[in-house]
Amino acid sequence: MTPEQRRRNRIAGIILAIIVIAIFAWTFLRGAELMN
Amino acid sequence: MSSVTADHVPASQGHDDHHHAVPHGWRRWLFATNHKDIGTMYLIFSFIMLLEGGTLALLLRTELFEPGLQFFQPELFNQFTTMHGLIMIFGAIMPAFVGFANWMIPLQIGASDMAFARMNNFSFWLLPVGAILFTGSFFAPGGATASGWTMYAPLSLQMGPGMDFAIFAVHILGASSIMGAINIVVTILNMRAPGMTLMKMPLFCWTWLITAYLLIAVMPVLAAAVTMLLTDRHFGTSFFNAAGGGDPVLYQHVFWFFGHPEVYIMILPAFGIVSAIVPAFARKPLFGYASMVYATAAIAILSFLVWAHHMFATGMPVTGQLYFMYATMLISIPTGVKIFNWVATMWRGSLTFETPMLFAIGFIFVFTIGGFTGLILAVAPIDIAVHDTYYVVAHFHYVLVAGSLFALFGGAYYWLPKWTGRMYDERLGKWHFWSTMISFNVTFFPMHFLGLAGMPRRYADYAAQFTDFHQVATIGAFWFGLSQLIFLYVVLKAYSGRGEPAPAKPWEGAEGLEWSVPSPAPFHTFETPPVVK
């Protein structure tokens, strides 16, 4: 694996992890909103 | 796939082991970062879970052999039902496909390994933790959760500590799946060999790429749903507790927003495996490669839009029922494209019927039956009548056993020579197929009629008129379970080095980079990327 590939992998991984956390948070917060 | 040939596969490919030490002993497995080792561990783990989930199924079938309560109280019966579903889905089917992905995706795209090798190790080692939590929950006060694998509120809010075990296990297995999915997406997007454009990738990689996106989109939703269950149970919230102002039906909406794409998470990689096997044994390129890719994407997109067809019985408005009914029916179009393409691939091909091909054709035949019963269930008035009956049980077992499991078996036989360096025992493989195929239908076909006659699912007891079909199903289930021991023997025989040595490309019609490396695949492969024409 080249350093450039490693860098691109890290960026792509972080973006996907952010998407995961955002979906989790949105589902939870939307559920909380409906509760009120 | 357009014909992919490696222009440059280094001659030293099989000798890379000389340059890098291969770890030995327990450290090789505990600290594994090699995609093949991790793939092997995934496959072994999923088979152990298949046996555990299968044993639970046989306990259920034992109790159902006769009306009345013979062996288990209904509470324990429902625990078995729940854990059978959870273990089969999260412990057996999903990890098995990730095992295939780990083994085959780097080999098929010409990558040296997965993008995140250490995270890959962590993804795997979370699995035994989840499995211990599932299994250990039987020993919690009150036993395992008996809420059904769907964990519907408010029942799941009233369960004992076994429910908390299940919630934690789902969190852990979900985290493992998410990490696995991120790894697969990044590997496919960033690690392909020069010349391996997306539209040259084997269809197995395509189906996994789309599946991985599905996982990334819906596993956090499941995690949030079970977290809300947890906070309702222990931290004073009322997301799903009507007494506190919450709504139990909200849980169903959130769960099925995960749950329906989950069905496709378990079937799309199976489509990819079948799309590798059929052309190899028809000795023809896959018919309609591009349409296969687009059909897979279409199925994935539609899977987000149909979740409430699982909820027709909740009393949703007629307009809602109509929308979800028609949207669900739409999925049959891209699915039909796939079935058509597999049949067209076989059309006028030089067909031979080795074990992988038998399982692939068995998959097409029996999965199509499961697809048709799915269409019937999509019709809201029919679904309301057969909701939570054995008709539904028959339907999803036709999709998940004859669909996912048959494809996994087919794939295992297809790539076993590459994994072990030995040809498997063809005669026993064929015995395994026919025994599995017949016993599967003996088990699950009568369930359609049980359901249509009104037999509800998740019941330990039943009215006497259902006895005959239940007995047939139980006999079939034991037959099916025992048939899998043939598979175990065949695999162990190949792994122990018995059987004909396998050439690099054991299947005449097979195409793809994985066949350009020796069998068994060396510890390190494609350290110098091949150039794909």
XYZ file of C-alpha atoms in Angstrom:
569
model
C 0.000 0.000 0.000
C 1.470 3.359 -1.007
C 1.465 6.324 1.432
C -0.925 8.099 -0.929
C -3.310 5.140 -0.815
C -3.034 5.096 2.964
C -3.934 8.783 3.120
C -6.910 8.361 0.797
C -8.082 5.353 2.768
C -7.937 7.301 6.027
C -9.936 10.219 4.587
C -12.586 7.909 3.106
C -12.822 5.939 6.362
C -13.285 9.096 8.428
C -16.009 10.400 6.080
C -17.905 7.104 6.301
C -17.532 7.002 10.108
C -18.935 10.550 10.323
C -21.924 9.454 8.216
C -22.525 6.520 10.591
C -22.419 8.733 13.675
C -24.673 11.326 12.019
C -27.319 8.732 11.133
C -27.234 7.311 14.657
C -27.573 10.749 16.226
C -30.287 11.865 13.824
C -32.396 8.759 14.517
C -32.051 9.220 18.254
C -32.777 12.969 18.193
C -35.722 12.572 15.820
C -37.147 9.955 18.191
C -36.700 12.365 21.093
C -38.456 15.110 19.102
C -41.461 12.875 18.477
C -41.658 12.138 22.186
C -42.488 15.765 23.008
C -18.149 -8.363 -16.232
C -16.146 -7.685 -19.301
C -13.412 -10.236 -19.727
C -10.736 -9.394 -17.181
C -7.260 -10.654 -17.775
C -4.227 -9.855 -15.732
C -1.593 -8.427 -18.003
C 1.088 -8.614 -15.407
C 0.976 -11.037 -12.516
C 4.479 -11.212 -11.081
C 6.102 -14.618 -11.348
C 7.066 -14.294 -7.722
C 3.419 -14.200 -6.701
C 3.518 -17.603 -5.087
C 6.803 -16.923 -3.358
C 6.001 -13.754 -1.481
C 6.069 -15.743 1.726
C 9.852 -15.783 1.545
C 10.006 -12.022 1.881
C 7.608 -11.622 4.784
C 7.399 -13.944 7.738
C 4.128 -15.792 8.119
C 3.114 -15.630 11.785
C 2.646 -18.937 13.528
C 0.693 -20.322 16.457
C -2.091 -18.532 18.280
C -0.605 -15.099 17.527
C -1.321 -15.645 13.834
C -5.038 -15.743 14.615
C -5.386 -13.422 17.604
C -3.392 -10.632 15.966
C -4.390 -11.522 12.401
C -4.302 -8.693 9.903
C -4.116 -10.837 6.783
C -7.406 -10.749 4.886
C -7.313 -14.488 4.159
C -6.776 -15.454 7.799
C -9.504 -13.093 8.941
C -11.801 -14.406 6.206
C -11.164 -17.954 7.385
C -11.951 -16.967 10.981
C -15.184 -15.294 9.883
C -16.219 -18.433 7.996
C -15.409 -20.774 10.890
C -17.225 -18.506 13.340
C -20.303 -18.258 11.152
C -20.444 -22.046 10.731
C -20.292 -22.524 14.510
C -23.123 -20.014 14.854
C -25.040 -21.846 12.109
C -24.786 -24.998 14.183
C -25.908 -23.158 17.341
C -28.832 -21.466 15.601
C -29.661 -24.749 13.886
C -29.691 -26.600 17.188
C -32.152 -24.039 18.559
C -34.319 -24.569 15.461
C -34.280 -28.325 16.038
C -35.353 -27.801 19.653
C -38.289 -25.751 18.339
C -39.165 -28.440 15.812
C -38.914 -31.135 18.493
C -41.489 -29.341 20.623
C -43.730 -28.820 17.594
C -43.712 -32.480 16.574
C -46.942 -32.987 18.488
C -49.633 -30.641 19.782
C -49.513 -29.868 23.483
C -46.396 -29.122 25.507
C -43.885 -31.981 25.473
C -40.464 -30.622 26.371
C -40.435 -26.860 26.868
C -42.639 -24.269 28.521
C -43.859 -21.536 26.151
C -41.527 -18.961 27.758
C -38.465 -21.064 26.949
C -39.852 -21.886 23.500
C -40.081 -18.173 22.749
C -36.522 -17.667 23.976
C -35.398 -20.346 21.519
C -37.371 -18.657 18.712
C -35.828 -15.277 19.455
C -32.270 -16.477 19.784
C -32.576 -18.693 16.700
C -33.437 -15.603 14.644
C -30.838 -13.297 16.196
C -28.027 -15.855 16.023
C -28.784 -16.887 12.451
C -28.981 -13.299 11.175
C -26.242 -11.550 13.156
C -24.059 -14.564 13.939
C -24.295 -16.848 10.907
C -25.463 -15.250 7.636
C -23.967 -11.760 7.937
C -20.517 -12.842 9.201
C -20.399 -15.596 6.563
C -20.770 -13.041 3.778
C -18.162 -10.793 5.426
C -15.884 -13.853 5.487
C -16.385 -14.284 1.741
C -15.755 -10.559 1.261
C -12.512 -10.706 3.224
C -11.243 -13.680 1.302
C -12.344 -12.762 -2.182
C -12.595 -8.969 -2.633
C -8.826 -8.238 -2.406
C -8.129 -11.235 -4.649
C -10.754 -10.155 -7.175
C -9.686 -6.512 -7.434
C -5.948 -7.181 -7.269
C -5.376 -5.588 -3.838
C -2.726 -6.798 -1.406
C -5.117 -6.713 1.553
C -8.108 -4.860 2.965
C -7.721 -1.102 3.425
C -7.803 -1.200 7.250
C -6.117 -4.425 8.297
C -6.098 -3.776 12.062
C -9.705 -2.611 12.103
C -10.474 -5.808 10.214
C -9.014 -7.787 13.119
C -11.069 -5.780 15.613
C -14.255 -6.278 13.534
C -13.799 -10.003 13.737
C -12.922 -10.259 17.415
C -16.058 -8.342 18.363
C -18.072 -11.258 16.987
C -17.256 -13.832 19.689
C -18.097 -11.199 22.317
C -21.528 -10.718 20.759
C -22.008 -14.467 20.458
C -21.115 -14.983 24.128
C -23.637 -12.310 25.111
C -26.374 -13.938 23.023
C -25.626 -17.421 24.325
C -24.925 -16.283 27.876
C -28.288 -14.524 28.054
C -29.929 -17.933 28.531
C -28.280 -17.970 31.963
C -29.467 -14.479 32.944
C -32.281 -14.269 35.527
C -35.481 -14.999 33.600
C -33.494 -16.427 30.687
C -32.832 -14.975 27.245
C -35.109 -12.411 25.683
C -38.333 -13.917 24.350
C -39.475 -10.869 22.410
C -38.790 -12.310 18.948
C -35.769 -11.249 16.883
C -37.580 -7.997 16.054
C -37.544 -7.022 19.752
C -40.845 -5.161 19.420
C -41.822 -2.707 22.124
C -43.627 -2.801 24.505
C -42.835 -6.521 25.009
C -39.086 -5.854 24.909
C -39.531 -3.161 27.574
C -40.982 -5.763 29.916
C -38.343 -8.480 29.489
C -35.743 -9.380 32.132
C -31.984 -8.764 31.979
C -31.704 -11.182 29.023
C -33.032 -8.312 26.910
C -30.111 -6.121 27.977
C -27.711 -8.876 26.930
C -29.394 -8.957 23.518
C -29.303 -5.158 23.172
C -25.604 -5.074 24.021
C -24.915 -7.960 21.655
C -26.736 -6.160 18.828
C -24.663 -3.033 19.553
C -21.441 -5.001 19.387
C -22.324 -7.033 16.308
C -23.640 -3.864 14.658
C -20.348 -2.085 15.344
C -18.517 -5.040 13.829
C -20.715 -4.910 10.722
C -20.242 -1.157 10.328
C -16.470 -1.452 10.566
C -16.524 -4.334 8.102
C -18.673 -2.287 5.716
C -16.403 0.779 5.909
C -13.434 -1.465 5.235
C -15.097 -3.006 2.184
C -16.179 0.337 0.692
C -12.729 1.875 1.113
C -10.973 -1.244 -0.174
C -13.086 -1.366 -3.318
C -12.936 2.369 -4.013
C -9.232 2.930 -3.274
C -7.385 -0.348 -3.632
C -8.299 -1.652 -7.070
C -5.434 -2.698 -9.329
C -4.562 -0.401 -12.261
C -7.063 -0.982 -15.054
C -9.657 -2.563 -12.752
C -12.373 -0.001 -13.410
C -15.619 -0.265 -11.469
C -17.425 -1.711 -14.476
C -14.768 -4.411 -14.858
C -15.142 -5.604 -11.274
C -16.588 -9.061 -10.683
C -20.239 -8.802 -9.714
C -19.478 -10.170 -6.236
C -17.485 -6.972 -5.538
C -20.280 -4.825 -6.921
C -22.969 -6.497 -4.832
C -20.762 -6.172 -1.743
C -20.020 -2.508 -2.454
C -23.749 -1.781 -2.567
C -24.405 -3.997 0.463
C -21.716 -2.151 2.422
C -23.424 1.171 1.692
C -26.700 -0.353 2.891
C -24.993 -1.458 6.107
C -23.515 1.990 6.680
C -26.940 3.548 6.190
C -29.077 1.223 8.295
C -26.974 -0.347 11.048
C -26.777 3.003 12.908
C -30.591 3.123 12.745
C -30.805 -0.282 14.442
C -28.210 0.826 16.972
C -30.288 3.924 17.735
C -33.486 1.850 17.997
C -32.026 -0.573 20.532
C -30.355 2.315 22.395
C -33.793 3.903 22.730
C -35.073 0.559 24.033
C -32.239 0.568 26.548
C -32.953 4.110 27.745
C -36.668 3.299 27.978
C -35.823 0.265 30.087
C -33.318 1.852 32.438
C -33.033 5.620 32.080
C -36.589 6.886 32.383
C -37.281 7.809 28.754
C -40.521 6.865 27.003
C -39.715 6.608 23.311
C -41.823 3.486 22.922
C -43.711 3.347 26.206
C -47.309 4.458 25.703
C -47.768 4.937 29.462
C -45.101 7.672 29.367
C -46.373 9.324 26.188
C -44.303 7.254 23.766
C -45.435 5.191 20.798
C -44.716 1.448 20.396
C -45.490 1.707 16.668
C -42.601 4.185 16.337
C -40.287 1.305 17.259
C -41.685 -0.759 14.412
C -41.090 2.065 11.940
C -37.503 2.592 13.095
C -36.795 -1.141 13.294
C -38.122 -1.923 9.829
C -36.312 1.031 8.306
C -33.301 -1.059 9.268
C -34.997 -4.435 8.895
C -36.042 -4.356 5.289
C -32.676 -3.232 3.866
C -31.248 -5.909 6.179
C -33.037 -8.524 4.079
C -31.126 -7.245 1.049
C -27.905 -7.064 3.046
C -28.306 -10.810 3.439
C -29.236 -11.489 -0.184
C -27.272 -9.086 -2.422
C -23.869 -10.744 -1.777
C -25.618 -14.048 -2.529
C -26.569 -12.597 -5.923
C -22.889 -11.773 -6.414
C -21.797 -15.338 -5.639
C -24.400 -16.835 -7.990
C -23.292 -14.358 -10.662
C -19.762 -15.752 -10.362
C -20.780 -19.409 -10.432
C -23.341 -19.474 -13.253
C -21.039 -18.072 -15.997
C -18.191 -20.352 -14.869
C -20.224 -23.518 -15.329
C -22.151 -22.275 -18.360
C -18.808 -21.342 -19.947
C -20.273 -18.054 -21.118
C -19.821 -14.473 -19.910
C -22.536 -13.245 -17.578
C -25.496 -12.031 -19.616
C -26.281 -8.340 -19.009
C -23.436 -7.407 -16.659
C -24.324 -3.696 -16.616
C -28.011 -4.412 -16.047
C -27.016 -6.651 -13.118
C -25.142 -3.736 -11.531
C -28.021 -1.331 -12.071
C -30.571 -3.893 -10.842
C -28.552 -4.379 -7.653
C -28.448 -0.628 -7.079
C -32.176 -0.346 -7.821
C -33.002 -3.080 -5.304
C -30.858 -1.306 -2.696
C -32.549 2.067 -3.264
C -36.045 0.563 -3.254
C -35.262 -1.315 -0.034
C -35.320 2.044 1.810
C -38.805 2.859 0.585
C -40.838 -0.203 1.531
C -40.273 -0.791 5.255
C -43.887 -0.487 6.397
C -45.058 -3.490 4.357
C -44.047 -5.346 7.536
C -46.610 -3.254 9.405
C -49.850 -3.574 7.421
C -51.525 -4.985 10.542
C -50.774 -1.891 12.653
C -53.775 -0.041 11.256
C -52.042 2.367 8.916
C -54.163 4.488 6.564
C -55.288 2.885 3.297
C -53.206 5.344 1.275
C -50.144 4.242 3.238
C -50.977 0.599 2.603
C -51.386 1.255 -1.111
C -48.075 3.093 -1.340
C -46.110 0.411 0.508
C -47.876 -2.345 -1.437
C -47.033 -0.943 -4.864
C -43.527 0.131 -3.849
C -42.836 -3.398 -2.637
C -44.107 -4.887 -5.879
C -41.677 -2.650 -7.782
C -38.745 -4.591 -6.301
C -39.778 -7.610 -8.331
C -38.664 -5.777 -11.500
C -34.921 -5.508 -10.794
C -35.047 -8.907 -9.110
C -36.685 -10.329 -12.233
C -33.920 -8.769 -14.325
C -31.404 -10.751 -12.310
C -33.276 -14.054 -12.602
C -33.659 -13.454 -16.347
C -29.942 -12.714 -16.718
C -28.889 -15.890 -14.882
C -31.207 -17.996 -17.031
C -30.007 -16.192 -20.166
C -26.405 -16.873 -19.138
C -27.202 -20.577 -18.992
C -29.105 -20.475 -22.283
C -27.126 -22.453 -24.873
C -24.131 -22.605 -22.573
C -21.900 -25.658 -22.248
C -23.394 -26.485 -18.900
C -21.881 -28.864 -16.394
C -23.376 -29.526 -13.013
C -20.630 -29.602 -10.404
C -21.704 -28.910 -6.824
C -21.325 -25.072 -6.956
C -23.525 -24.980 -10.064
C -26.108 -27.257 -8.433
C -26.346 -24.894 -5.475
C -26.534 -21.880 -7.820
C -29.365 -23.408 -9.857
C -31.027 -24.568 -6.635
C -30.743 -20.987 -5.407
C -32.363 -19.558 -8.542
C -35.206 -22.086 -8.414
C -36.042 -21.939 -4.712
C -35.245 -18.261 -4.168
C -37.715 -17.459 -6.961
C -40.415 -19.307 -5.030
C -39.531 -17.188 -1.983
C -39.721 -14.089 -4.176
C -43.179 -15.011 -5.421
C -44.523 -15.575 -1.904
C -43.009 -12.192 -1.082
C -45.078 -10.649 -3.852
C -48.175 -12.338 -2.446
C -47.365 -10.966 0.998
C -46.932 -7.499 -0.494
C -50.665 -7.432 -1.234
C -51.958 -5.654 1.859
C -55.298 -7.475 2.277
C -53.591 -10.861 1.939
C -50.819 -9.828 4.294
C -53.310 -8.793 6.952
C -54.891 -12.257 6.704
C -51.633 -14.213 6.925
C -49.705 -11.764 9.102
C -47.613 -13.560 11.755
C -48.565 -16.989 10.417
C -46.365 -19.820 9.169
C -46.873 -18.511 5.632
C -44.496 -15.692 6.546
C -42.125 -18.169 8.208
C -42.102 -20.252 5.003
C -41.539 -17.134 2.853
C -38.526 -15.776 4.674
C -36.907 -19.179 5.045
C -37.225 -19.654 1.286
C -35.396 -16.357 0.886
C -32.796 -16.691 3.632
C -32.067 -20.423 3.675
C -32.602 -21.354 0.039
C -31.392 -17.886 -0.910
C -28.517 -16.799 1.284
C -27.435 -20.182 2.653
C -27.557 -22.027 -0.688
C -25.457 -19.271 -2.258
C -22.988 -19.483 0.635
C -22.672 -23.234 0.131
C -22.281 -22.760 -3.628
C -19.606 -20.117 -3.055
C -17.804 -22.275 -0.520
C -17.563 -25.185 -2.984
C -16.604 -22.815 -5.810
C -13.715 -21.156 -3.966
C -12.724 -24.031 -1.652
C -9.947 -25.149 -4.067
C -8.508 -21.612 -3.897
C -8.754 -21.541 -0.103
C -7.393 -25.006 0.634
C -5.371 -25.973 -2.434
C -7.382 -29.189 -2.629
C -10.369 -30.223 -4.684
C -13.336 -31.135 -2.531
C -15.053 -34.520 -2.766
C -17.455 -34.008 -5.691
C -19.546 -37.091 -4.921
C -20.148 -36.003 -1.327
C -20.749 -32.427 -2.476
C -23.560 -33.637 -4.722
C -24.985 -35.724 -1.883
C -24.890 -32.621 0.269
C -26.737 -30.593 -2.347
C -29.532 -33.073 -3.034
C -30.018 -33.937 0.608
C -30.126 -30.227 1.525
C -32.421 -29.310 -1.353
C -34.971 -32.061 -0.688
C -34.950 -31.740 3.110
C -35.246 -27.954 2.858
C -38.447 -28.294 0.847
C -39.780 -31.053 3.119
C -39.255 -28.674 6.049
C -40.549 -25.419 4.713
C -43.008 -26.150 1.890
C -45.702 -27.495 4.268
C -45.396 -24.295 6.294
C -47.129 -22.376 3.496
C -50.224 -24.499 4.019
C -49.962 -24.324 7.807
C -49.936 -20.543 7.542
C -52.799 -20.348 5.078
C -54.793 -22.599 7.438
C -54.169 -20.147 10.273
C -51.212 -21.564 12.227
C -49.623 -18.578 14.009
C -45.842 -18.260 14.329
C -43.995 -18.222 17.686
C -46.407 -20.627 19.397
C -45.296 -23.733 21.303
C -48.677 -25.409 21.013
C -51.244 -25.757 18.235
C -54.625 -27.186 17.321
C -54.668 -30.883 16.396
C -55.533 -30.313 12.725
C -52.026 -28.878 12.130
C -50.265 -32.012 13.412
C -49.507 -33.799 10.120
C -47.782 -30.883 8.424
C -45.868 -30.020 11.598
C -44.594 -33.591 11.776
C -43.463 -33.492 8.144
C -41.683 -30.197 8.833
C -39.940 -31.597 11.909
C -38.720 -34.692 10.051
C -37.455 -32.436 7.259
C -35.708 -30.136 9.744
C -33.723 -32.973 11.329
C -32.868 -34.310 7.881
C -31.734 -30.816 6.841
C -29.632 -30.404 9.982
C -27.904 -33.754 9.569
C -27.220 -32.997 5.889
C -24.966 -30.144 6.947
C -22.610 -32.621 8.591
C -21.749 -33.793 5.057
C -20.632 -30.240 4.278
C -18.563 -30.112 7.456
C -16.862 -33.396 6.531
C -16.172 -32.270 2.942
C -14.592 -29.004 4.116
C -12.512 -30.650 6.840
C -11.321 -33.236 4.343
C -10.150 -30.532 1.937
C -8.545 -28.462 4.720
C -6.700 -31.493 6.069
C -4.992 -31.878 2.702
C -6.888 -34.921 1.466
C -8.204 -34.752 -2.072
C -6.707 -33.943 -5.450
C -4.331 -30.945 -5.472
C -6.170 -27.994 -6.995
C -4.683 -26.112 -9.948
C -4.630 -22.312 -9.916
C -7.821 -22.326 -11.988
C -9.827 -25.473 -11.289
C -12.925 -24.360 -13.210
C -12.531 -24.159 -16.978
C -15.038 -21.346 -17.429
C -14.039 -19.263 -14.408
C -12.791 -15.730 -14.917
C -11.170 -13.215 -12.629
C -7.925 -12.301 -10.913
C -8.417 -14.761 -8.054
C -7.663 -17.603 -10.461
C -4.338 -16.051 -11.477
C -2.720 -16.835 -8.108
C -1.752 -20.378 -7.081
C -4.009 -22.664 -5.064
C -4.005 -22.409 -2.096
C -3.698 -18.639 -2.361
C -0.312 -17.642 -0.847
C -0.260 -15.697 2.423
C 0.614 -12.511 0.553
C -0.823 -11.822 -2.887
C -0.714 -8.899 -5.305
C 1.943 -7.032 -3.338
C 2.853 -5.747 -6.773
C -0.509 -4.827 -8.261
C -1.424 -6.648 -11.466
C -2.319 -4.590 -14.499
C -5.787 -5.400 -15.747
C -6.575 -5.122 -19.440
